[in-house]
GROMACS .gro file of N, CA and C in nm:
model
  270
    1UNK      N    1   0.596   2.035  -0.828
    1UNK     CA    2   0.551   2.140  -0.855
    1UNK      C    3   0.632   2.146  -0.988
    2UNK      N    4   0.713   2.048  -1.047
    2UNK     CA    5   0.748   2.057  -1.200
    2UNK      C    6   0.637   2.046  -1.274
    3UNK      N    7   0.545   1.984  -1.241
    3UNK     CA    8   0.427   1.916  -1.303
    3UNK      C    9   0.321   2.039  -1.311
    4UNK      N   10   0.324   2.112  -1.222
    4UNK     CA   11   0.201   2.249  -1.189
    4UNK      C   12   0.252   2.330  -1.229
    5UNK      N   13   0.377   2.381  -1.247
    5UNK     CA   14   0.433   2.516  -1.284
    5UNK      C   15   0.403   2.524  -1.422
    6UNK      N   16   0.410   2.464  -1.521
    6UNK     CA   17   0.362   2.550  -1.661
    6UNK      C   18   0.196   2.543  -1.656
    7UNK      N   19   0.142   2.460  -1.566
    7UNK     CA   20   0.000   2.481  -1.574
    7UNK      C   21  -0.041   2.636  -1.516
    8UNK      N   22   0.014   2.649  -1.388
    8UNK     CA   23  -0.018   2.764  -1.310
    8UNK      C   24   0.031   2.905  -1.412
    9UNK      N   25   0.159   2.892  -1.508
    9UNK     CA   26   0.204   3.018  -1.605
    9UNK      C   27   0.072   3.014  -1.663
   10UNK      N   28  -0.017   2.939  -1.728
   10UNK     CA   29  -0.119   2.902  -1.853
   10UNK      C   30  -0.212   2.988  -1.736
   11UNK      N   31  -0.219   2.929  -1.646
   11UNK     CA   32  -0.354   3.003  -1.569
   11UNK      C   33  -0.329   3.156  -1.539
   12UNK      N   34  -0.225   3.190  -1.494
   12UNK     CA   35  -0.214   3.315  -1.463
   12UNK      C   36  -0.206   3.395  -1.614
   13UNK      N   37  -0.174   3.353  -1.701
   13UNK     CA   38  -0.174   3.429  -1.849
   13UNK      C   39  -0.350   3.428  -1.870
   14UNK      N   40  -0.415   3.342  -1.828
   14UNK     CA   41  -0.561   3.331  -1.868
   14UNK      C   42  -0.639   3.443  -1.734
   15UNK      N   43  -0.624   3.448  -1.637
   15UNK     CA   44  -0.676   3.534  -1.538
   15UNK      C   45  -0.615   3.670  -1.516
   16UNK      N   46  -0.519   3.702  -1.580
   16UNK     CA   47  -0.460   3.837  -1.579
   16UNK      C   48  -0.474   3.905  -1.673
   17UNK      N   49  -0.576   4.034  -1.664
   17UNK     CA   50  -0.633   4.118  -1.818
   17UNK      C   51  -0.476   4.179  -1.841
   18UNK      N   52  -0.501   4.263  -1.963
   18UNK     CA   53  -0.377   4.346  -2.020
   18UNK      C   54  -0.343   4.452  -1.937
   19UNK      N   55  -0.472   4.508  -1.859
   19UNK     CA   56  -0.424   4.595  -1.763
   19UNK      C   57  -0.498   4.634  -1.659
   20UNK      N   58  -0.437   4.656  -1.550
   20UNK     CA   59  -0.495   4.685  -1.409
   20UNK      C   60  -0.474   4.533  -1.350
   21UNK      N   61  -0.513   4.541  -1.206
   21UNK     CA   62  -0.519   4.433  -1.150
   21UNK      C   63  -0.615   4.330  -1.197
   22UNK      N   64  -0.551   4.164  -1.131
   22UNK     CA   65  -0.655   4.085  -1.203
   22UNK      C   66  -0.801   4.074  -1.064
   23UNK      N   67  -0.888   4.032  -1.148
   23UNK     CA   68  -0.993   4.014  -1.059
   23UNK      C   69  -0.979   3.868  -0.950
   24UNK      N   70  -0.893   3.789  -1.006
   24UNK     CA   71  -0.889   3.646  -0.985
   24UNK      C   72  -0.739   3.626  -0.916
   25UNK      N   73  -0.673   3.700  -0.840
   25UNK     CA   74  -0.517   3.677  -0.800
   25UNK      C   75  -0.488   3.520  -0.757
   26UNK      N   76  -0.579   3.485  -0.705
   26UNK     CA   77  -0.578   3.362  -0.620
   26UNK      C   78  -0.576   3.227  -0.699
   27UNK      N   79  -0.597   3.242  -0.841
   27UNK     CA   80  -0.594   3.115  -0.915
   27UNK      C   81  -0.454   3.071  -0.929
   28UNK      N   82  -0.343   3.106  -0.988
   28UNK     CA   83  -0.239   3.107  -0.948
   28UNK      C   84  -0.144   3.028  -0.875
   29UNK      N   85  -0.168   3.084  -0.723
   29UNK     CA   86  -0.129   2.986  -0.633
   29UNK      C   87  -0.214   2.874  -0.568
   30UNK      N   88  -0.329   2.860  -0.646
   30UNK     CA   89  -0.398   2.757  -0.604
   30UNK      C   90  -0.348   2.644  -0.737
   31UNK      N   91  -0.339   2.666  -0.849
   31UNK     CA   92  -0.332   2.568  -0.928
   31UNK      C   93  -0.159   2.522  -0.926
   32UNK      N   94  -0.097   2.637  -0.883
   32UNK     CA   95   0.053   2.597  -0.855
   32UNK      C   96   0.100   2.477  -0.732
   33UNK      N   97   0.012   2.500  -0.642
   33UNK     CA   98   0.047   2.441  -0.497
   33UNK      C   99  -0.082   2.326  -0.481
   34UNK      N  100  -0.160   2.310  -0.564
   34UNK     CA  101  -0.261   2.196  -0.576
   34UNK      C  102  -0.214   2.069  -0.548
   35UNK      N  103  -0.132   2.000  -0.684
   35UNK     CA  104  -0.066   1.889  -0.658
   35UNK      C  105  -0.015   1.862  -0.535
   36UNK      N  106   0.109   1.949  -0.510
   36UNK     CA  107   0.209   1.932  -0.426
   36UNK      C  108   0.123   1.916  -0.266
   37UNK      N  109   0.034   2.009  -0.250
   37UNK     CA  110  -0.030   2.008  -0.114
   37UNK      C  111  -0.139   1.879  -0.117
   38UNK      N  112  -0.185   1.808  -0.217
   38UNK     CA  113  -0.250   1.685  -0.227
   38UNK      C  114  -0.133   1.592  -0.151
   39UNK      N  115  -0.031   1.566  -0.220
   39UNK     CA  116   0.059   1.505  -0.184
   39UNK      C  117   0.112   1.508  -0.038
   40UNK      N  118   0.125   1.653   0.001
   40UNK     CA  119   0.153   1.663   0.145
   40UNK      C  120   0.052   1.575   0.232
   41UNK      N  121  -0.073   1.611   0.201
   41UNK     CA  122  -0.186   1.601   0.301
   41UNK      C  123  -0.205   1.445   0.275
   42UNK      N  124  -0.157   1.346   0.200
   42UNK     CA  125  -0.132   1.216   0.188
   42UNK      C  126  -0.010   1.177   0.275
   43UNK      N  127   0.060   1.235   0.258
   43UNK     CA  128   0.212   1.205   0.346
   43UNK      C  129   0.163   1.226   0.477
   44UNK      N  130   0.099   1.325   0.544
   44UNK     CA  131   0.028   1.356   0.669
   44UNK      C  132  -0.035   1.248   0.690
   45UNK      N  133  -0.145   1.192   0.618
   45UNK     CA  134  -0.252   1.117   0.655
   45UNK      C  135  -0.157   0.939   0.670
   46UNK      N  136  -0.050   0.929   0.598
   46UNK     CA  137   0.047   0.819   0.611
   46UNK      C  138   0.117   0.823   0.721
   47UNK      N  139   0.174   0.922   0.740
   47UNK     CA  140   0.278   0.943   0.859
   47UNK      C  141   0.224   0.951   1.009
   48UNK      N  142   0.144   0.971   1.057
   48UNK     CA  143   0.112   0.992   1.155
   48UNK      C  144   0.063   0.858   1.235
   49UNK      N  145  -0.003   0.770   1.165
   49UNK     CA  146  -0.011   0.624   1.259
   49UNK      C  147   0.116   0.557   1.242
   50UNK      N  148   0.214   0.617   1.152
   50UNK     CA  149   0.348   0.527   1.159
   50UNK      C  150   0.463   0.568   1.297
   51UNK      N  151   0.405   0.711   1.295
   51UNK     CA  152   0.483   0.749   1.409
   51UNK      C  153   0.442   0.717   1.564
   52UNK      N  154   0.288   0.690   1.551
   52UNK     CA  155   0.246   0.645   1.702
   52UNK      C  156   0.286   0.496   1.699
   53UNK      N  157   0.294   0.403   1.592
   53UNK     CA  158   0.274   0.265   1.581
   53UNK      C  159   0.442   0.225   1.595
   54UNK      N  160   0.543   0.272   1.526
   54UNK     CA  161   0.669   0.225   1.523
   54UNK      C  162   0.747   0.247   1.643
   55UNK      N  163   0.847   0.146   1.670
   55UNK     CA  164   0.927   0.160   1.775
   55UNK      C  165   1.016   0.282   1.751
   56UNK      N  166   1.085   0.336   1.890
   56UNK     CA  167   1.153   0.450   1.855
   56UNK      C  168   1.286   0.450   1.740
   57UNK      N  169   1.386   0.368   1.750
   57UNK     CA  170   1.489   0.342   1.651
   57UNK      C  171   1.478   0.296   1.559
   58UNK      N  172   1.365   0.350   1.446
   58UNK     CA  173   1.350   0.269   1.348
   58UNK      C  174   1.363   0.343   1.230
   59UNK      N  175   1.381   0.269   1.103
   59UNK     CA  176   1.389   0.364   0.992
   59UNK      C  177   1.250   0.421   0.954
   60UNK      N  178   1.152   0.331   0.954
   60UNK     CA  179   1.016   0.398   0.925
   60UNK      C  180   0.963   0.525   1.003
   61UNK      N  181   1.017   0.526   1.125
   61UNK     CA  182   0.970   0.654   1.209
   61UNK      C  183   1.061   0.752   1.137
   62UNK      N  184   1.186   0.745   1.139
   62UNK     CA  185   1.272   0.873   1.040
   62UNK      C  186   1.198   0.898   0.928
   63UNK      N  187   1.148   0.837   0.851
   63UNK     CA  188   1.075   0.846   0.696
   63UNK      C  189   0.984   0.936   0.745
   64UNK      N  190   0.914   0.850   0.834
   64UNK     CA  191   0.748   0.930   0.876
   64UNK      C  192   0.784   1.072   0.899
   65UNK      N  193   0.906   1.092   1.013
   65UNK     CA  194   0.916   1.234   1.020
   65UNK      C  195   0.984   1.327   0.936
   66UNK      N  196   1.081   1.227   0.847
   66UNK     CA  197   1.102   1.363   0.742
   66UNK      C  198   0.973   1.406   0.645
   67UNK      N  199   0.914   1.310   0.606
   67UNK     CA  200   0.779   1.324   0.541
   67UNK      C  201   0.692   1.461   0.605
   68UNK      N  202   0.690   1.432   0.738
   68UNK     CA  203   0.612   1.534   0.795
   68UNK      C  204   0.674   1.660   0.781
   69UNK      N  205   0.799   1.642   0.757
   69UNK     CA  206   0.908   1.807   0.765
   69UNK      C  207   0.863   1.854   0.639
   70UNK      N  208   0.866   1.773   0.552
   70UNK     CA  209   0.825   1.826   0.414
   70UNK      C  210   0.719   1.863   0.367
   71UNK      N  211   0.596   1.779   0.440
   71UNK     CA  212   0.490   1.862   0.439
   71UNK      C  213   0.469   1.960   0.491
   72UNK      N  214   0.539   1.995   0.614
   72UNK     CA  215   0.484   2.145   0.685
   72UNK      C  216   0.577   2.246   0.591
   73UNK      N  217   0.657   2.230   0.538
   73UNK     CA  218   0.742   2.302   0.427
   73UNK      C  219   0.669   2.351   0.321
   74UNK      N  220   0.602   2.215   0.276
   74UNK     CA  221   0.500   2.267   0.163
   74UNK      C  222   0.384   2.356   0.192
   75UNK      N  223   0.316   2.314   0.318
   75UNK     CA  224   0.230   2.414   0.344
   75UNK      C  225   0.251   2.569   0.384
   76UNK      N  226   0.376   2.564   0.472
   76UNK     CA  227   0.434   2.719   0.449
   76UNK      C  228   0.466   2.781   0.321
   77UNK      N  229   0.518   2.728   0.263
   77UNK     CA  230   0.499   2.766   0.116
   77UNK      C  231   0.406   2.810   0.053
   78UNK      N  232   0.300   2.708   0.075
   78UNK     CA  233   0.178   2.766  -0.018
   78UNK      C  234   0.106   2.900   0.038
   79UNK      N  235   0.097   2.872   0.184
   79UNK     CA  236   0.039   2.976   0.277
   79UNK      C  237   0.059   3.104   0.232
   80UNK      N  238   0.185   3.158   0.181
   80UNK     CA  239   0.250   3.277   0.203
   80UNK      C  240   0.190   3.343   0.058
   81UNK      N  241   0.191   3.251  -0.038
   81UNK     CA  242   0.104   3.337  -0.154
   81UNK      C  243  -0.026   3.339  -0.156
   82UNK      N  244  -0.092   3.215  -0.091
   82UNK     CA  245  -0.191   3.241  -0.093
   82UNK      C  246  -0.259   3.364  -0.001
   83UNK      N  247  -0.178   3.357   0.133
   83UNK     CA  248  -0.225   3.484   0.194
   83UNK      C  249  -0.221   3.627   0.150
   84UNK      N  250  -0.114   3.633   0.054
   84UNK     CA  251  -0.051   3.775  -0.009
   84UNK      C  252  -0.164   3.785  -0.120
   85UNK      N  253  -0.240   3.676  -0.168
   85UNK     CA  254  -0.331   3.675  -0.293
   85UNK      C  255  -0.442   3.719  -0.261
   86UNK      N  256  -0.495   3.719  -0.132
   86UNK     CA  257  -0.635   3.728  -0.077
   86UNK      C  258  -0.612   3.898  -0.003
   87UNK      N  259  -0.481   3.953   0.029
   87UNK     CA  260  -0.464   4.075   0.041
   87UNK      C  261  -0.442   4.060   0.180
   88UNK      N  262  -0.413   3.981   0.258
   88UNK     CA  263  -0.364   3.970   0.416
   88UNK      C  264  -0.207   4.031   0.421
   89UNK      N  265  -0.144   4.030   0.341
   89UNK     CA  266  -0.017   4.106   0.344
   89UNK      C  267  -0.006   4.210   0.234
   90UNK      N  268   0.024   4.335   0.337
   90UNK     CA  269   0.022   4.491   0.267
   90UNK      C  270   0.010   4.501   0.158
   0.00000   0.00000   0.00000
C-alpha cells in the first residue's frame, strides 16, 4: 500500500475534474488496492495447500493461517471503497 498510495493519489488527480463529481470514481480504489490484492490472492493460493497438508501443530500451518487472515482483511478493506465508488453505499 505504500507503493500504490502515491500512484493512487496521482490517479485521483487525473480522474477528478475541477467541478462536479468524477465520471470514474472507481479508478482510485482500483489503483490503490491493486498490488495488495495481488499479493493477497497469491497468499491465498499458497496458504490453502499448506493448511490441507501440514500437520496440526506446525509453524507452517500457523503462518498460513495468519496469511489467510491478512488476505481477508485486505479484501474487506478493498471491498468498502469499491462498493462505495459504484454507488451501493448511500
